[in-house]
CSV table of C-alpha atoms (C1' of nucleotides) and ligand atoms in Angstrom, one decimal:
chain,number,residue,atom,x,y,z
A,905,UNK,CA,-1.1,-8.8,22.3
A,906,UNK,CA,-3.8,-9.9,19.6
A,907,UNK,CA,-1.6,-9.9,16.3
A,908,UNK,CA,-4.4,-7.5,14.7
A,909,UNK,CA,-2.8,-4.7,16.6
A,910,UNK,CA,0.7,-5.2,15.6
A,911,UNK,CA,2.1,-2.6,13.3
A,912,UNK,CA,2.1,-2.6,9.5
A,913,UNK,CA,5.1,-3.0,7.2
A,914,UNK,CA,5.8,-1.0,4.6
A,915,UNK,CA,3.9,-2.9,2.2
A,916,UNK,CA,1.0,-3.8,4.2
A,917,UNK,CA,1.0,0.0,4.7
A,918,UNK,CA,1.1,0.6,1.3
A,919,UNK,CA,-1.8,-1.6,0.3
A,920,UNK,CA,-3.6,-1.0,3.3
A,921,UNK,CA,-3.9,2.9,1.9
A,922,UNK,CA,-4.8,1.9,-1.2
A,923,UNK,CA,-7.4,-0.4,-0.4
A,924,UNK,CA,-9.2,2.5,2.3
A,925,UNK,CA,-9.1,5.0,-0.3
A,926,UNK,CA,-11.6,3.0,-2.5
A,927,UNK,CA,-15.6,2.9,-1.0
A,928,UNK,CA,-15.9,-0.2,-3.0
A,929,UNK,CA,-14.1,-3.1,-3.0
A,930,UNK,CA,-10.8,-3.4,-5.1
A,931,UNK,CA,-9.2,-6.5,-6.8
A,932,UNK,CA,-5.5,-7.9,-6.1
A,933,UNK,CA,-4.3,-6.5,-9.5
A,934,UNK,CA,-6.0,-3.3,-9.4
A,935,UNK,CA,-3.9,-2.8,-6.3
A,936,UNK,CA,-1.2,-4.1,-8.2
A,937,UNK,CA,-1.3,-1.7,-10.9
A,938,UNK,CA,-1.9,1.1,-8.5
A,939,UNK,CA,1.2,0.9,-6.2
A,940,UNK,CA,3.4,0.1,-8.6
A,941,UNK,CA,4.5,3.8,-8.2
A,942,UNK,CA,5.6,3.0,-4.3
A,943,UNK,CA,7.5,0.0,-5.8
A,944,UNK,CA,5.4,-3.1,-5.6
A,945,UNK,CA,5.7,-4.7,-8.8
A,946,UNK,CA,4.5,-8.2,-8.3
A,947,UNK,CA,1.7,-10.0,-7.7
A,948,UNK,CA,3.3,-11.9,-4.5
A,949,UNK,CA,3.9,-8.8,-2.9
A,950,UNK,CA,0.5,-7.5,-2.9
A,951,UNK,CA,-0.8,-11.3,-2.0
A,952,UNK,CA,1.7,-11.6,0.9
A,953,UNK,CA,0.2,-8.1,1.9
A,954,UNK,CA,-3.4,-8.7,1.4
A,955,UNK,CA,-2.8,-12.3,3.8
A,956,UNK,CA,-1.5,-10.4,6.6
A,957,UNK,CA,-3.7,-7.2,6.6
A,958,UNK,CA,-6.4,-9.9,6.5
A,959,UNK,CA,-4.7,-11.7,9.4
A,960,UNK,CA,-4.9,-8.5,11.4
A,961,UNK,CA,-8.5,-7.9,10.5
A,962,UNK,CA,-7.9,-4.9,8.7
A,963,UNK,CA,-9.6,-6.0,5.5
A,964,UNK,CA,-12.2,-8.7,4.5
A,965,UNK,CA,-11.6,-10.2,1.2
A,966,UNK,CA,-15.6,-11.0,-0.8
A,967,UNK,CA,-15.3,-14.2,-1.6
A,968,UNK,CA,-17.9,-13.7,-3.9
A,969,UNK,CA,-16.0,-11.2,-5.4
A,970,UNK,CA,-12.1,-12.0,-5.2
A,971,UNK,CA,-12.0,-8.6,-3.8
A,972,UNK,CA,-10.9,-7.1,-0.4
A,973,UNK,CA,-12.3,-4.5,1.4
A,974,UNK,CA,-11.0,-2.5,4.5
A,975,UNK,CA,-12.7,-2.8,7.7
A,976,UNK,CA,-14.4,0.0,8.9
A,977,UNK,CA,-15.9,-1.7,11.9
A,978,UNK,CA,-13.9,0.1,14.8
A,979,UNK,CA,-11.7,-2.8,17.1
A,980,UNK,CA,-12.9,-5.3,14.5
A,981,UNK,CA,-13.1,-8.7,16.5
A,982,UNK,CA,-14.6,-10.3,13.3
A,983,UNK,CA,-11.7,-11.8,11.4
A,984,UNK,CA,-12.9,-14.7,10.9
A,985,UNK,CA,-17.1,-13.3,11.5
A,986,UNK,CA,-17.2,-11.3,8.7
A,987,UNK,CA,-21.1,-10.1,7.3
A,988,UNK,CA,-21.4,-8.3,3.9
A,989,UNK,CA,-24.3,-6.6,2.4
A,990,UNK,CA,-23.1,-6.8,-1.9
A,991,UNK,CA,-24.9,-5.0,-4.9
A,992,UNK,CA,-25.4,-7.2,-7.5
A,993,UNK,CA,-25.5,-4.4,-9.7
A,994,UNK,CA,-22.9,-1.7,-9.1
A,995,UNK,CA,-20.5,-4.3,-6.8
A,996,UNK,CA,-20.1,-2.4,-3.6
A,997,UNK,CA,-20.1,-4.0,-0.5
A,998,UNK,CA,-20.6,-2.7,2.5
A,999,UNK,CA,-19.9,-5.1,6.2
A,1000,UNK,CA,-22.7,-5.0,8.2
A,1001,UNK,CA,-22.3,-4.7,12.1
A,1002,UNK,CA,-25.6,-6.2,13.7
A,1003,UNK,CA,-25.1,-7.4,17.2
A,1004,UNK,CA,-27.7,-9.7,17.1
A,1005,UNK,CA,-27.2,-11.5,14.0
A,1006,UNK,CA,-23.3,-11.6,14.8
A,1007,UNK,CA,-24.4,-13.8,18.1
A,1008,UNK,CA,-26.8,-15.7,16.4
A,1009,UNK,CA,-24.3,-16.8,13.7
A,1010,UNK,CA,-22.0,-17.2,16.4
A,1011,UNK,CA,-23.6,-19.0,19.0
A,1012,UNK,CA,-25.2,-21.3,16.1
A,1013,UNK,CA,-24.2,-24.9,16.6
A,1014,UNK,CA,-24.1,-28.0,14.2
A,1015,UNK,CA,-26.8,-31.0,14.4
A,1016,UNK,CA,-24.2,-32.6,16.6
A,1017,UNK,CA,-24.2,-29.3,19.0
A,1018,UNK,CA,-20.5,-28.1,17.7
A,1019,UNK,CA,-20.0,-24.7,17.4
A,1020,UNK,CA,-17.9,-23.5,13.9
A,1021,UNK,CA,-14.5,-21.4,14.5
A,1022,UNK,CA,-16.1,-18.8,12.3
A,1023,UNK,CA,-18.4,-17.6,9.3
A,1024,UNK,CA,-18.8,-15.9,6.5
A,1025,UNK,CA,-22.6,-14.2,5.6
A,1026,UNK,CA,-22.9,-12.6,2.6
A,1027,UNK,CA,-26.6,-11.0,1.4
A,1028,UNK,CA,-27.0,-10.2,-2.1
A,1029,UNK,CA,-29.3,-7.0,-3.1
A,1030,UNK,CA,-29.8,-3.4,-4.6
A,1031,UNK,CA,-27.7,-1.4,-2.6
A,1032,UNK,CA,-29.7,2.4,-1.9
A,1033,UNK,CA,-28.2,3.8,-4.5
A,1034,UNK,CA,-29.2,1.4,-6.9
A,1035,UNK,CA,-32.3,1.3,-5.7
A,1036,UNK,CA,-33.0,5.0,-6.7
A,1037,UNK,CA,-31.4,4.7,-10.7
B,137,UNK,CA,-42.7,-23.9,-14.4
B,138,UNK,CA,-40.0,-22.8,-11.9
B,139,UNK,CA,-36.6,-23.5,-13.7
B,140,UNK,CA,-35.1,-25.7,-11.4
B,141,UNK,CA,-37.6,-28.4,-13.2
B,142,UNK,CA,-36.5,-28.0,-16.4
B,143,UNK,CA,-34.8,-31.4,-17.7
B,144,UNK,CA,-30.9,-31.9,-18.1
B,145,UNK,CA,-29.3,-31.0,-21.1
B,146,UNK,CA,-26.1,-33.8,-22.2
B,147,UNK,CA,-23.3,-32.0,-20.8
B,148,UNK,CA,-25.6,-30.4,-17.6
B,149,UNK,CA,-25.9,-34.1,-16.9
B,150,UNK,CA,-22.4,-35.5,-17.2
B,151,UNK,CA,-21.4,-32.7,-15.1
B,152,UNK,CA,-23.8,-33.5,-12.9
B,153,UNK,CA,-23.6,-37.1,-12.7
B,154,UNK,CA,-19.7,-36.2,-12.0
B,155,UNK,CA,-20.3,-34.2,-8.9
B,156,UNK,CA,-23.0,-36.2,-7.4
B,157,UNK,CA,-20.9,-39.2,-7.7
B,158,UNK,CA,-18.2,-37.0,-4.9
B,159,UNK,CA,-18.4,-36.3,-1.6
B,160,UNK,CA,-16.5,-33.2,-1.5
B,161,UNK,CA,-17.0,-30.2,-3.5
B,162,UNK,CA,-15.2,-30.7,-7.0
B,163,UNK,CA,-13.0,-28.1,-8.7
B,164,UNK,CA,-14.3,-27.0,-12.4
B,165,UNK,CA,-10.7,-28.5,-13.9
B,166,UNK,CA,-11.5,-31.5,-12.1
B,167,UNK,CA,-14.4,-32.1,-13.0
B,168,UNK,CA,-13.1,-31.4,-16.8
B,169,UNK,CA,-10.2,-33.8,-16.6
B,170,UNK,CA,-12.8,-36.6,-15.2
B,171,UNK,CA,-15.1,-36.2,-18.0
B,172,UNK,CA,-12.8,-35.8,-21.2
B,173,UNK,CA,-14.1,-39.7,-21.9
B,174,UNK,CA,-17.3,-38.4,-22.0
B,175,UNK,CA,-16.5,-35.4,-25.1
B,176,UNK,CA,-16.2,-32.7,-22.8
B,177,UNK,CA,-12.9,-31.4,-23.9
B,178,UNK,CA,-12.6,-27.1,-23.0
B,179,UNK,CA,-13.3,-24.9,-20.3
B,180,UNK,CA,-16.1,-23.2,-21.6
B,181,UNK,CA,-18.7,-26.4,-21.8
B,182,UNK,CA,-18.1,-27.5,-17.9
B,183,UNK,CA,-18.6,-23.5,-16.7
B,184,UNK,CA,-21.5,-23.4,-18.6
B,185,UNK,CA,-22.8,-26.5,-17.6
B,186,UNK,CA,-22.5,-25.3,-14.4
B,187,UNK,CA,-24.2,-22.0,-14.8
B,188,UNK,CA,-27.4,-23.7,-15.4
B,189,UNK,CA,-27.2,-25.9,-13.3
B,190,UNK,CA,-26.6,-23.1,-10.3
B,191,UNK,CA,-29.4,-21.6,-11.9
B,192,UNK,CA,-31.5,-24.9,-11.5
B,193,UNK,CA,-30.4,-25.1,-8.0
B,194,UNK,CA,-28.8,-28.6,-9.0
B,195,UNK,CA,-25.4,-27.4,-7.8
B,196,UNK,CA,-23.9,-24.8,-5.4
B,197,UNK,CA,-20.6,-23.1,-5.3
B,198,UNK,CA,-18.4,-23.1,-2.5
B,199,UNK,CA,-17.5,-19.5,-2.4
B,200,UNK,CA,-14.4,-19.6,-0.3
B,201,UNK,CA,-13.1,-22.6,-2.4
B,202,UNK,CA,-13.6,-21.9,-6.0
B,203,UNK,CA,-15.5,-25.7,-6.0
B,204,UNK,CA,-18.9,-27.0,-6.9
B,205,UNK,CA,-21.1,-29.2,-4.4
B,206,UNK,CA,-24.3,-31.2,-5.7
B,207,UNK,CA,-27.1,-30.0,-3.4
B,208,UNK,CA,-28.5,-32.8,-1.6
B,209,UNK,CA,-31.5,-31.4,-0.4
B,210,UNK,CA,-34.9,-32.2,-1.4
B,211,UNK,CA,-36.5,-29.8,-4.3
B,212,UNK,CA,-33.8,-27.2,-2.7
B,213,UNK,CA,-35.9,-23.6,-2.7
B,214,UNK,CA,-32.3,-22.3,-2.3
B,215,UNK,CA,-30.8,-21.5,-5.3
B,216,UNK,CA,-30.2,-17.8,-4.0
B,217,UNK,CA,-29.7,-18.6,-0.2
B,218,UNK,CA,-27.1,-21.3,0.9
B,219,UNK,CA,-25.9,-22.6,4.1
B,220,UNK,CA,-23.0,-24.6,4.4
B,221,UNK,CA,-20.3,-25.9,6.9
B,222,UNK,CA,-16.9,-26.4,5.7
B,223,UNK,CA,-14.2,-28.2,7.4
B,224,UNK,CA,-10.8,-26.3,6.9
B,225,UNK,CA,-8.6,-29.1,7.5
B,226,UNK,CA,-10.3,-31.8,4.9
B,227,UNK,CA,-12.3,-29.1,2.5
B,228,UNK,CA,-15.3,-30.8,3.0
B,229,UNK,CA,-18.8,-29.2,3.2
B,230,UNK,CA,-21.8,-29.9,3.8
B,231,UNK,CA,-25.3,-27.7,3.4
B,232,UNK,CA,-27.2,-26.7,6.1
B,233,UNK,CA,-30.5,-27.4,6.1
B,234,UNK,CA,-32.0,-25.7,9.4
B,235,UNK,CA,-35.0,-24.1,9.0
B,236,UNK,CA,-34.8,-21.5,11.6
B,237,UNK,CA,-31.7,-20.0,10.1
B,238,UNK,CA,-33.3,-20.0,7.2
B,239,UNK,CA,-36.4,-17.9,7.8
B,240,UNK,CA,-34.0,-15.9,10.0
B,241,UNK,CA,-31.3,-15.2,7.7
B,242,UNK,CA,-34.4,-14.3,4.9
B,243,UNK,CA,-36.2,-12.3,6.9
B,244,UNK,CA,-33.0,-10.2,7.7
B,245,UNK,CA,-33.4,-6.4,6.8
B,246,UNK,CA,-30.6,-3.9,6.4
B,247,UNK,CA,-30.7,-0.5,8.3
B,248,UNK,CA,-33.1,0.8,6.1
B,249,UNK,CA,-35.7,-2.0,6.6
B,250,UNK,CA,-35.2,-3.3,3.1
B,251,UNK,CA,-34.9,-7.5,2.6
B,252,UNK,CA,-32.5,-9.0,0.5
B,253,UNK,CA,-32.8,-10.9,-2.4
B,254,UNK,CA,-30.3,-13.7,-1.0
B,255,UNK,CA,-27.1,-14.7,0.5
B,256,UNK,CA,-24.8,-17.1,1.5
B,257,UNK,CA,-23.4,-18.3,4.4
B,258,UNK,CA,-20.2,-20.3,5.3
B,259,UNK,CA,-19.5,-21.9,8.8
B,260,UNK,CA,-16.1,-22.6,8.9
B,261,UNK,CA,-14.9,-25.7,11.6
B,262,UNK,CA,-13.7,-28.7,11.5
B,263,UNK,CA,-15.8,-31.9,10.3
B,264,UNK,CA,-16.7,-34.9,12.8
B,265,UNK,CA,-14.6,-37.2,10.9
B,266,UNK,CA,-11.3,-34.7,11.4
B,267,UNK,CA,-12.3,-34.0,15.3
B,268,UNK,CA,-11.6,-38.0,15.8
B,269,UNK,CA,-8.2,-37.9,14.3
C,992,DA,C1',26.4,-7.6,21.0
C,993,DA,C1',26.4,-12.0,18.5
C,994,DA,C1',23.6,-15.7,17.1
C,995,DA,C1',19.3,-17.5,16.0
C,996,DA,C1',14.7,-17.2,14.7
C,997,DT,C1',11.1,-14.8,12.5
C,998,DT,C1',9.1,-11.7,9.4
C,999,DA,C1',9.3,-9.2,5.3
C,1000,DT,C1',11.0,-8.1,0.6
C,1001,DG,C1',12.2,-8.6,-4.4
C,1002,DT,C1',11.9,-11.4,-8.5
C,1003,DT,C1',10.8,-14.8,-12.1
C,1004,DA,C1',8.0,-18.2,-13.5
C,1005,DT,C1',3.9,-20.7,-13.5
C,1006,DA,C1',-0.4,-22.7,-11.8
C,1007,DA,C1',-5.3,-22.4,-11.3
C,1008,DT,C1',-9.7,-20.2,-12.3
C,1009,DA,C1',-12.7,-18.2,-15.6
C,1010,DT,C1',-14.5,-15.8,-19.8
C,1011,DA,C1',-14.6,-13.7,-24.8
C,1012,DA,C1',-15.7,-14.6,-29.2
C,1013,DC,C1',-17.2,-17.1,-33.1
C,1014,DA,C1',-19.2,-20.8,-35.8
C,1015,DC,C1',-22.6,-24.1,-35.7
C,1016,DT,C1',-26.5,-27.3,-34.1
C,1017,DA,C1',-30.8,-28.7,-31.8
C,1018,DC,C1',-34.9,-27.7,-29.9
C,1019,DT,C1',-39.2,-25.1,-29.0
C,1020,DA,C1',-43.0,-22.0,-30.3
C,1021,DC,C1',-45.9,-20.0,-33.2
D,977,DG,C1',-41.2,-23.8,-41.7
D,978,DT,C1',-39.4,-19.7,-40.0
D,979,DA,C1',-38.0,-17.4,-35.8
D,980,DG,C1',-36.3,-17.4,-31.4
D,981,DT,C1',-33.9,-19.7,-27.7
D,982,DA,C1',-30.8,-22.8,-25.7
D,983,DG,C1',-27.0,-25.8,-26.3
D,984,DT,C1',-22.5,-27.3,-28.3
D,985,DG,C1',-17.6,-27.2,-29.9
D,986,DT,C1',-13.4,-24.7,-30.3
D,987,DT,C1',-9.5,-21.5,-29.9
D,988,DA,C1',-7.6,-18.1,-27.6
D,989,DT,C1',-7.1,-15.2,-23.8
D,990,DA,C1',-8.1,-12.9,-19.4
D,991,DT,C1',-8.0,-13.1,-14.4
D,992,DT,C1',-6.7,-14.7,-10.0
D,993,DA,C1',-3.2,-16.8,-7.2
D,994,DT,C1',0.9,-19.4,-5.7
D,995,DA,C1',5.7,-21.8,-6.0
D,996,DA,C1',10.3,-21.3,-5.4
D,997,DC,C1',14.4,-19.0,-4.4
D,998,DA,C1',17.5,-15.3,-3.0
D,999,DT,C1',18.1,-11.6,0.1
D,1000,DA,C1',17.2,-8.2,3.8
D,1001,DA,C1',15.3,-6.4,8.0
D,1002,DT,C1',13.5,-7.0,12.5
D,1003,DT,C1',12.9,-9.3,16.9
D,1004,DT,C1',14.2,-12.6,20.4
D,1005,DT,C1',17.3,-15.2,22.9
D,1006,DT,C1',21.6,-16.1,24.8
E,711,ZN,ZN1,-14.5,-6.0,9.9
E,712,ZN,ZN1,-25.5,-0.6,-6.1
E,713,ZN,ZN1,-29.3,-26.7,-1.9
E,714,ZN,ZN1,-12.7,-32.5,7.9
DNA sequence: AAAAATTATGTTATAATATAACACTACTAC
DNA sequence: GTAGTAGTGTTATATTATAACATAATTTTT
């Protein structure tokens, strides 16, 4: 069974929640600070969390960012083929589920004809609601 | 005059210099520690340093590494759009300079038909030098 | 079911990355 | 030569992430 479907621990659980009741994306020590009430009070445990939900492809971390976000991209097969569109001015992030770009980036091969194990795409813009203030 | 033009200051250089003279992407506190010599001594000079020269499209940032590559591409246009392939095992990276990725990735529009004002992309793999051993 | 192996937890301390704030200097531009 | 902008030097601190170690829970093997 693909380890992405394997069942979450208490912790994971915990920060997996916390992380899916935020539209934008949320930073290891706002998490922190937010579950301390369930009775995670260190920075390991929600690191140790945040490596295995990202393991099981149920959240992206934006590098750009050092923040994670949950995937909402049902059956995600892109754990390590991750695309984000990111506001540069309000922050939120949004993963972006194009078929066609996905294979493109996937099937893309180095000058020596290699293909990579994986990517990561971020685009940089005015998300819509931005675009409207 | 586009900015990327505009000469060197004394510390843009010397932390230039340093990460040209590397192969692999360079971490800011190593690059600080390697030019102490030179009267950089805090934090603060080698980040900005590196601001402007990101912003002169001198120097790139490896997202997913917190490092800093020299871009080796001739009067690089891609101070807001990066390609790179970056070997998990040895950290290096190197920036891809494929034109039809390029023109693809830039013409890209979200759902709504809008462009985007850049991106960056990482290929993650292993290197040709780490497939041999 | 007992032993072994793996995964998860709790905790303290510390490492690594990055910026705020302030005083001062150098270099344009008009 | 005054005003604006860019650069420097410095101290302190904020933010992000991991090391290390002890213990507990769960799963696998025998
Ligand atoms: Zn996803
Ligand atoms: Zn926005
Ligand atoms: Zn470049
Ligand atoms: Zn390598």
């Amino acid at each position: 069974m693909d380890s992405k479907n394997k069942s979450l621990s208490k912790n994971q659980q915990i920060v997996l929640d916390f992380i899916q009741r935020n539209k934008k994306p949320v930073k290891a020590y706002s998490i922190l600070s937010s579950v301390q009430k369930k009775g995670i009070n260190a920075p390991p445990q929600v690191y140790r969390a945040l490596d295995k939900l990202i393991e099981k492809g149920k959240v992206h971390k934006v590098e750009s960012q050092n923040s994670f976000v949950a995937c909402k991209i049902l059956n995600c097969e892109t754990r390590h083929a991750t695309i984000f569109s990111i506001c540069y001015k309000c922050d939120s992030a949004s993963e972006i589920n194009d078929t066609k770009l996905f294979n493109y980036l996937s099937e893309f091969k180095d000058s020596g004809g290699a293909k990579f194990d994986g990517y990561n795409l971020e685009f940089f813009g005015t998300c819509n609601s931005c675009k409207k203030n």
